Tab-separated table of C-alpha atoms in Angstrom:
chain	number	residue	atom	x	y	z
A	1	UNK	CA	0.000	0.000	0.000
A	2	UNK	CA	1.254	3.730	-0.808
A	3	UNK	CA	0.533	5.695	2.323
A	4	UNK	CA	1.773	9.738	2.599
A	5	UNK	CA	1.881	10.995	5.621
A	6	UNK	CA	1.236	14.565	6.325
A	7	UNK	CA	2.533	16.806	9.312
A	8	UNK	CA	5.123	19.126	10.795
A	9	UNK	CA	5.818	17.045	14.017
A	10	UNK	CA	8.469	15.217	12.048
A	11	UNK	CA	12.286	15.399	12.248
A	12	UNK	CA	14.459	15.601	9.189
A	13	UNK	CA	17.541	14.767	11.030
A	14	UNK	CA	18.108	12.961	14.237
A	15	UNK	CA	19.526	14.724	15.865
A	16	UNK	CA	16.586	17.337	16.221
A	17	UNK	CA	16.072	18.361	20.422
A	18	UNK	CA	12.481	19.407	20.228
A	19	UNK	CA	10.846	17.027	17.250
A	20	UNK	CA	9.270	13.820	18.778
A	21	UNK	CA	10.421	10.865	17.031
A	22	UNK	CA	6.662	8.802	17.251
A	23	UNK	CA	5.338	9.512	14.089
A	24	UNK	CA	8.309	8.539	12.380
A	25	UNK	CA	8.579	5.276	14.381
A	26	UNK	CA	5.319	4.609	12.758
A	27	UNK	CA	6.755	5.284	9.254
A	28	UNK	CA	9.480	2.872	9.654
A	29	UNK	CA	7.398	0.214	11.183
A	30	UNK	CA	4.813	0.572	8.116
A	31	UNK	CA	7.882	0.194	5.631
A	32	UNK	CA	8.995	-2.932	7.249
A	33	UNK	CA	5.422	-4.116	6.954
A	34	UNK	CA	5.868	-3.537	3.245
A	35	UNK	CA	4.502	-0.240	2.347
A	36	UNK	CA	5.974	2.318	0.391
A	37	UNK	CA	5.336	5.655	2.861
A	38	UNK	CA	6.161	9.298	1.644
A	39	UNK	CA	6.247	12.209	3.943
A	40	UNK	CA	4.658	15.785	3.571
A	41	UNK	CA	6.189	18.156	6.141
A	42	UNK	CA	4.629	21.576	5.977
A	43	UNK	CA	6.319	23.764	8.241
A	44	UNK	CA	4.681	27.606	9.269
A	45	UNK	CA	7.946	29.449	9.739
A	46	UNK	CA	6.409	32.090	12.241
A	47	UNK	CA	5.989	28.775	14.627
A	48	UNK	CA	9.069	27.340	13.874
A	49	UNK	CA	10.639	30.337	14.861
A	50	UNK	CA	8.342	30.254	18.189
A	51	UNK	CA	9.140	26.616	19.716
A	52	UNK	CA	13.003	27.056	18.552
A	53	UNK	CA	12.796	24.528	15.804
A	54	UNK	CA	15.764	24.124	13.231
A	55	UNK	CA	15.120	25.983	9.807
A	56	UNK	CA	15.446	23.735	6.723
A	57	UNK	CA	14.967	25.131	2.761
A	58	UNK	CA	12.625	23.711	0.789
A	59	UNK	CA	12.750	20.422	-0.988
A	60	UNK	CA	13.357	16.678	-0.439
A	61	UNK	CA	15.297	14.835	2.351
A	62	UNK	CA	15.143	11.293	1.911
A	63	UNK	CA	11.652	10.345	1.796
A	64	UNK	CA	10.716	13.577	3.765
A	65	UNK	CA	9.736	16.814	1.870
A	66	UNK	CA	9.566	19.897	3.367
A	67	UNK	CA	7.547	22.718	2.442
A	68	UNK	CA	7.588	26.365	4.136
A	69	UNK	CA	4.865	28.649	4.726
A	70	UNK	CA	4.532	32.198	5.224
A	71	UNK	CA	0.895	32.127	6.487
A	72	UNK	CA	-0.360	29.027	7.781
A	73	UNK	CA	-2.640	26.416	6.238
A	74	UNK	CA	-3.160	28.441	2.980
A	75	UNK	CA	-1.995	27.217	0.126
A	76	UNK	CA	-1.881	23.414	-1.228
A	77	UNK	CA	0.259	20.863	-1.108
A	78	UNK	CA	1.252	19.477	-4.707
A	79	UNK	CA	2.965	15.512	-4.879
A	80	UNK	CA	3.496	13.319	-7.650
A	81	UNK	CA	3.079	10.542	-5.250
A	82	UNK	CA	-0.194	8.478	-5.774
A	83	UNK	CA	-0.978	7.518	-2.882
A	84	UNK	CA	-3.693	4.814	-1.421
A	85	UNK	CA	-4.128	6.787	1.925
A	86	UNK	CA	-2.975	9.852	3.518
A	87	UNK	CA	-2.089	9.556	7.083
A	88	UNK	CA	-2.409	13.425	8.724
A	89	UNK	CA	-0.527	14.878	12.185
A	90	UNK	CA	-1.084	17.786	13.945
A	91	UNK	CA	-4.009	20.209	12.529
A	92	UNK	CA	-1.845	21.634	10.091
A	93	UNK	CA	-1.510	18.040	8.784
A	94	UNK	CA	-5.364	17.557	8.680
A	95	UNK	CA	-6.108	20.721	7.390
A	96	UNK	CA	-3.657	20.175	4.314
A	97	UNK	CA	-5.005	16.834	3.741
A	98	UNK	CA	-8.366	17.616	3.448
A	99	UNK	CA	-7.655	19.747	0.650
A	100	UNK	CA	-6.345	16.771	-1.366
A	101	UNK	CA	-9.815	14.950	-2.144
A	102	UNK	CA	-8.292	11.997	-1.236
A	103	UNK	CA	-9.366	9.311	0.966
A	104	UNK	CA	-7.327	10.596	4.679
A	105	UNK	CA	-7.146	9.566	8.230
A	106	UNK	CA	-6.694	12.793	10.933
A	107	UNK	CA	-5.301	12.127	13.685
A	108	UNK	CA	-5.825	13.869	17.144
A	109	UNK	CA	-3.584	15.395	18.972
A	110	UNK	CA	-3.612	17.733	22.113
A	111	UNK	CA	-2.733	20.766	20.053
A	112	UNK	CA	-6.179	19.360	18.135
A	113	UNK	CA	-8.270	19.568	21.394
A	114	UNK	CA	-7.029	22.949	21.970
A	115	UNK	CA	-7.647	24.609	18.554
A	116	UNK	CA	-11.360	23.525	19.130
A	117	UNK	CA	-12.335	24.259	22.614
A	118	UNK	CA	-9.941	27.679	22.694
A	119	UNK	CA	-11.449	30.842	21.660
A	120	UNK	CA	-8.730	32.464	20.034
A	121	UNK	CA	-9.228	29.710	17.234
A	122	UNK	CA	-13.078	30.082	16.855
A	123	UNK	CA	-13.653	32.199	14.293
A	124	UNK	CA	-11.167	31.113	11.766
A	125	UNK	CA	-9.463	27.698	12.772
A	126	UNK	CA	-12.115	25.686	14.322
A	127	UNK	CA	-14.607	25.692	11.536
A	128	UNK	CA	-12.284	24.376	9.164
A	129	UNK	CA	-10.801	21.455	11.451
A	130	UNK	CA	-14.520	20.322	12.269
A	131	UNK	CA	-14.438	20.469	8.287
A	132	UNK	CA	-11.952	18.010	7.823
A	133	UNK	CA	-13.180	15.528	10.465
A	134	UNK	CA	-16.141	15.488	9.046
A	135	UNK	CA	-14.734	14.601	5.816
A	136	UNK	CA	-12.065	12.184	7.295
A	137	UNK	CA	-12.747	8.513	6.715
A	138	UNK	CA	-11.033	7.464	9.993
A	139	UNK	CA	-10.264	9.681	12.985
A	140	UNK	CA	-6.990	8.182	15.295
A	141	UNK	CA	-6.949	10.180	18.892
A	142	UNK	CA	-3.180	9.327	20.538
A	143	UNK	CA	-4.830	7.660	23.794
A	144	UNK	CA	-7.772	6.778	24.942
A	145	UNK	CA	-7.634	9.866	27.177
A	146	UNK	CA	-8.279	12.131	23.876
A	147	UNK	CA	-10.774	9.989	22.303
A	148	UNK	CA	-13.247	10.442	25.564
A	149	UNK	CA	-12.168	14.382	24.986
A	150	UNK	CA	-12.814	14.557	21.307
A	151	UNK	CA	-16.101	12.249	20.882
A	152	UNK	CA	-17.528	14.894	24.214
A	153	UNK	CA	-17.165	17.431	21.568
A	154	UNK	CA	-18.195	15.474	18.925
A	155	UNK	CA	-20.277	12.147	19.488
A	156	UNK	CA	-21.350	11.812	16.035
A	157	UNK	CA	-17.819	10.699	15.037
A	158	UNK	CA	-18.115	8.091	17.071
A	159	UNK	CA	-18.506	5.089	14.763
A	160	UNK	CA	-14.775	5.793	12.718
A	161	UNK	CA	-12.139	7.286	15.655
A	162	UNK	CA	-10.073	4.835	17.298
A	163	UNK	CA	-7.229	4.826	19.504
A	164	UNK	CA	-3.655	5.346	17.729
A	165	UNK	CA	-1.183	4.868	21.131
A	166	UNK	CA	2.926	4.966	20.691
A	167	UNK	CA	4.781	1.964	21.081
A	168	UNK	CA	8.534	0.670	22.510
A	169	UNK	CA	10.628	-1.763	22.083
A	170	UNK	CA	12.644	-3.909	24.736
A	171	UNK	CA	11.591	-4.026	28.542
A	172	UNK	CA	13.148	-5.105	31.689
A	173	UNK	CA	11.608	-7.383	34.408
A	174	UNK	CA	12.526	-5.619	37.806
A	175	UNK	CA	11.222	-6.993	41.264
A	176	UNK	CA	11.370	-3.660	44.266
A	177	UNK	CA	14.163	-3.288	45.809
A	178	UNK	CA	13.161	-2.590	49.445
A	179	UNK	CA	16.264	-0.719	49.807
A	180	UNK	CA	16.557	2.393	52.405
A	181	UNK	CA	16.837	5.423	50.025
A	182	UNK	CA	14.298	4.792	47.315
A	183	UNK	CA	15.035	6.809	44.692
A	184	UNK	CA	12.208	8.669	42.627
A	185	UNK	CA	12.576	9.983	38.821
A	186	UNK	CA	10.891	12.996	36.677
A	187	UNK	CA	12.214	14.844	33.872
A	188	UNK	CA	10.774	17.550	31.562
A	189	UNK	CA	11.357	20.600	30.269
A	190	UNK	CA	10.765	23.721	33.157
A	191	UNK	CA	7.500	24.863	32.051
A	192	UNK	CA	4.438	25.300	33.977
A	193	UNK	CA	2.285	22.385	32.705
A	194	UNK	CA	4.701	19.842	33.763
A	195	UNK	CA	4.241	19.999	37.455
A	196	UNK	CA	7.917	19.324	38.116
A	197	UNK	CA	7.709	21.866	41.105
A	198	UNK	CA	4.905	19.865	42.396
A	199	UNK	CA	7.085	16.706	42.704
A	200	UNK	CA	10.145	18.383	44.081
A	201	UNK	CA	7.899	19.496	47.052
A	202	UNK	CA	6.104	16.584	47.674
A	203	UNK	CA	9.098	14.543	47.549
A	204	UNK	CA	10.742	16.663	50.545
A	205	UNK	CA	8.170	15.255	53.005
A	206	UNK	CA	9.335	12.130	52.508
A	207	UNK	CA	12.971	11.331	54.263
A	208	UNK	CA	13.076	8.301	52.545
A	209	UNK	CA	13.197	9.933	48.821
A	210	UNK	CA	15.728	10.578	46.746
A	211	UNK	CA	14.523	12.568	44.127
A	212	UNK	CA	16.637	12.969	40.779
A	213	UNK	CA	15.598	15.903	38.083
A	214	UNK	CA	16.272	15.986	34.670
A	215	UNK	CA	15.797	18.670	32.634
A	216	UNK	CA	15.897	22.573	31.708
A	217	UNK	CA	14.084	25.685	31.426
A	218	UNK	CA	13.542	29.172	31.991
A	219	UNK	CA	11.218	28.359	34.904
A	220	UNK	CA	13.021	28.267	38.479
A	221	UNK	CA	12.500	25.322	40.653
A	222	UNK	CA	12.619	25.257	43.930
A	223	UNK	CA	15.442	23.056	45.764
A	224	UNK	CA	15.405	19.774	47.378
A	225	UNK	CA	16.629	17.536	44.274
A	226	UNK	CA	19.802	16.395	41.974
A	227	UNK	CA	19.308	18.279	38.760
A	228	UNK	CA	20.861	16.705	36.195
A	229	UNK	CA	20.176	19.263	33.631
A	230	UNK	CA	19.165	18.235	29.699
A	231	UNK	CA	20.674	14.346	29.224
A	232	UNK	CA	20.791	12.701	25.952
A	233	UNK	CA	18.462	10.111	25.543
A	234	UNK	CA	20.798	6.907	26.282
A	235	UNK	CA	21.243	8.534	29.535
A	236	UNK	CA	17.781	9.364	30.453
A	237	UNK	CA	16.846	5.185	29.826
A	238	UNK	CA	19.891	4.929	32.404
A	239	UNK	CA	18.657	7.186	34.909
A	240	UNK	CA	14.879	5.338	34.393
A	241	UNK	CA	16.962	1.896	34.996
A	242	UNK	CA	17.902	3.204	38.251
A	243	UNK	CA	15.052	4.217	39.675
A	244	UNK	CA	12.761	3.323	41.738
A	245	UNK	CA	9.094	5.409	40.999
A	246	UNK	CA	9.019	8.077	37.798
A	247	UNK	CA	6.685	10.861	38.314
A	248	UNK	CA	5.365	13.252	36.255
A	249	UNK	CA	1.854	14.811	36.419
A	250	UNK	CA	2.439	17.002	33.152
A	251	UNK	CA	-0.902	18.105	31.773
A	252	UNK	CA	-2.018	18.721	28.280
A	253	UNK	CA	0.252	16.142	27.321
A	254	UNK	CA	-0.307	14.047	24.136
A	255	UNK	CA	0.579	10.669	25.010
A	256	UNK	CA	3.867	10.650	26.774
A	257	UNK	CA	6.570	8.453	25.181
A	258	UNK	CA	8.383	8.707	28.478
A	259	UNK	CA	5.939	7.358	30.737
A	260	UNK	CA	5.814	4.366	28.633
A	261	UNK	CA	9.903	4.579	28.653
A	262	UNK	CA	9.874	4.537	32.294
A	263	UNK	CA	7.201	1.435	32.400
A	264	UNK	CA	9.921	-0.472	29.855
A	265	UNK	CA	13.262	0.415	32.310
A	266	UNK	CA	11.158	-1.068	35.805
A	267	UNK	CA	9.842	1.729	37.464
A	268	UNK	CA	6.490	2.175	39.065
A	269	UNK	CA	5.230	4.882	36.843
A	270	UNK	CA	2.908	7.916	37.823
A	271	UNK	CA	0.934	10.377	35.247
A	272	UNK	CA	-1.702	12.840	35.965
A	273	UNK	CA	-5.401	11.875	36.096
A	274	UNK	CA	-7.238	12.415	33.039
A	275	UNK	CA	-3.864	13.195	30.561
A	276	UNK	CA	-1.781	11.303	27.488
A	277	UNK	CA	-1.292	7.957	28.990
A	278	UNK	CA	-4.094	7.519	31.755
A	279	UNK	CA	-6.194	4.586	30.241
A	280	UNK	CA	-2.733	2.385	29.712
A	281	UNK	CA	-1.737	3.332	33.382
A	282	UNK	CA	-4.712	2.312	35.478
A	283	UNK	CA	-4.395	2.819	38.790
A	284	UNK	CA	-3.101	0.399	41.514
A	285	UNK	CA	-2.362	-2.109	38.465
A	286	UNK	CA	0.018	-1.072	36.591
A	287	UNK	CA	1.239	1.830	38.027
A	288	UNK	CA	-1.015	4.833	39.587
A	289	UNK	CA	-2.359	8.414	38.424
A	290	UNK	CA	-2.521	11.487	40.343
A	291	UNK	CA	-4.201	14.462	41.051
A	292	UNK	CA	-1.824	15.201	44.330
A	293	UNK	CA	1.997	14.434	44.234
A	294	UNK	CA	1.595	13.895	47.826
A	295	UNK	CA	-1.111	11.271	48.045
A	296	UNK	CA	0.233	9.073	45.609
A	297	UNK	CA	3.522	9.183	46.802
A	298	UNK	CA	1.899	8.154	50.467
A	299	UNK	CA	-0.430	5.660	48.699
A	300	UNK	CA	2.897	3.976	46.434
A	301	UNK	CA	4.885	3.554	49.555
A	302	UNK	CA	2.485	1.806	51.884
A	303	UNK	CA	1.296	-0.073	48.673
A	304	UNK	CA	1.831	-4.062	50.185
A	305	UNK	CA	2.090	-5.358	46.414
A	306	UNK	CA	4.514	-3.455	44.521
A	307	UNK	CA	6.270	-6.491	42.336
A	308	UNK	CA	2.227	-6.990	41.010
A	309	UNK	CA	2.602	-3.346	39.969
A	310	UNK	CA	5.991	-3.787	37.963
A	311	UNK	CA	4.849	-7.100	36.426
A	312	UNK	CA	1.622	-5.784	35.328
A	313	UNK	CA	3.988	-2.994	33.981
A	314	UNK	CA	6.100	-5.142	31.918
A	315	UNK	CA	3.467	-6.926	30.756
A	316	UNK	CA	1.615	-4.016	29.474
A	317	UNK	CA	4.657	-2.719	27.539
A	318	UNK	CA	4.605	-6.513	25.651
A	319	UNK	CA	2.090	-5.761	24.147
A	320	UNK	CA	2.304	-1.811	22.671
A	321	UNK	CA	5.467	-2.794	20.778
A	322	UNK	CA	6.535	-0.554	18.087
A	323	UNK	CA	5.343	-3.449	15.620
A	324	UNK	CA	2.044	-3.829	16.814
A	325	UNK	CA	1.013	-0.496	17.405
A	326	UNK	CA	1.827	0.251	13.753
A	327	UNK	CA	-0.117	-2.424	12.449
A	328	UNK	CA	-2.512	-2.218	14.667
A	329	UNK	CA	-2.832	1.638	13.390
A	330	UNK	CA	-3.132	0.604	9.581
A	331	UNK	CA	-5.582	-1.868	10.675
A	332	UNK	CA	-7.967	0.559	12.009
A	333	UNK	CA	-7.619	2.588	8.926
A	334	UNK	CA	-8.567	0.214	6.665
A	335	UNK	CA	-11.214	-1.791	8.670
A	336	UNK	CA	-14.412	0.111	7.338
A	337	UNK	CA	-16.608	-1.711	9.819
């Protein structure tokens, strides 16, 4: 099958700080699965420029082309490529693809959720996002935490969205360690949303926490942790495989590769209630969500079972492989039942 994806969360090199690297994990699975993928990258400069993002001229890289706007989501995109289905990212993604008249799944994102409940984007954005999803023959929300969000919006696109979650590859069987110090894990960068200030002062009314933080920003935290500062990602996996508990009750948050990171290295893993990965977490099983640092931190440590938690974990990352997620993504798209 020819599939073109469409969006401007995609890196053209690897080495990119601030590009997610989960849509093109899909593209790579899909080609090993046999399918000849293209990909679309239309990038606003005026955002770019915003969230810091590396400039690139126009034209091909690879199988990555990248095309720079002045004003976004006017214009069209032109390809030679042919393809079977187009596979759309981000609302500038969707909103591209639905100019194509071709058959297209959008995906939903948090920035999605936000251009249609915010009222800076009523008048002009909104309309023409409700447009496309309309028009979409499959809608894929990145956890099921976005799907309740998006169908409460819209119930009448009920019958073709489906959940598109992340996978990982490779996981390690831990048992607790029932040592002294127990050392406790978050890492983000220093904005408000993330909470990170939350979990440094919950974590200093416990004398039994260590508390590592990795991570940097323009926001000052407060003391009572090891800051690390930004690590490259080799060395975050380290850090995860010596912990004990990650926390991080981010909000507004997609999916969250790195909860599902920290699941795959042992730890007993915490998100926020109601955000990206709540729904694969569930709470007490495989790991717990939060509303208050402080209570879950109480609630983990006088928790009798903590091995069930970690091999509930492990088991859960089994089975959201890179592989099967990415099949089980194209399978959703092309199921028309």
């Amino acid at each position: 099958m020819k599939i073109l994806v469409i969006t401007d969360l995609y890196p053209i090199k690897k080495d990119e700080k601030y590009t997610p690297h989960t849509i093109e994990t899909f593209v790579k699975n899909w080609q090993k699965l046999g399918h000849e993928v293209k990909v679309i990258k239309p990038n606003f400069l005026l955002n770019s420029f915003l969230r810091q993002k590396p400039y690139y001229p126009n034209g091909a890289y690879g199988n990555i082309e990248n095309i720079n706007f002045i004003t976004p989501f006017w214009g069209k995109i032109k390809t030679s490529f042919a393809p079977d289905i187009v596979i759309a990212h981000m609302p500038s993604g969707i909103l591209y693809a639905d100019k194509l008249g071709l058959p297209f799944c959008a995906a939903v994102h948090a920035s999605d959720i936000e251009v249609l409940t915010k009222p800076i984007y009523r008048f002009h954005f909104k309309p023409r996002l409700e447009k496309a999803y309309k028009n979409a023959m499959k809608i894929a929300c990145r956890s099921e935490v976005l799907k309740q969000k998006f169908l409460k919006l819209y119930p009448e696109f009920k019958e073709k969205t489906f959940v598109a979650p992340s996978g990982i590859n490779g996981a390690i069987k831990r048992v607790w360690s029932n040592n002294n110090k127990i050392k406790v894990l978050t890492c983000g960068q220093f904005i408000k949303r993330k909470h990170i200030d939350d979990v440094i002062l919950a974590c200093k009314n416990f004398e039994n926490l260590e508390l590592t933080v990795i991570g940097s920003g323009k926001e000052k935290m407060p003391d009572g942790a090891f800051f690390t500062g930004q690590l490259p990602h080799k060395d975050v996996l380290e850090k995860m495989r010596e912990s004990d508990i990650f926390i991080l009750p981010s909000e507004n948050e997609t999916f969250g590769m790195v909860y599902l990171e920290a699941m795959a290295s042992g730890c007993i893993t915490v998100c926020r209630k109601g955000d990206g990965i709540d729904g694969i977490i569930k709470d007490g099983e495989n790991g717990f969500v939060c509303t208050d640092v402080n209570e879950v931190l109480k609630k983990i440590l006088i928790y009798t079972d903590k091995n069930k938690i970690l091999e509930n974990s492990f088991n859960t990352v089994l089975n959201l492989t890179e592989e099967k997620t990415a099949e089980n993504y194209l399978s959703n798209i092309i199921n028309q039942n």
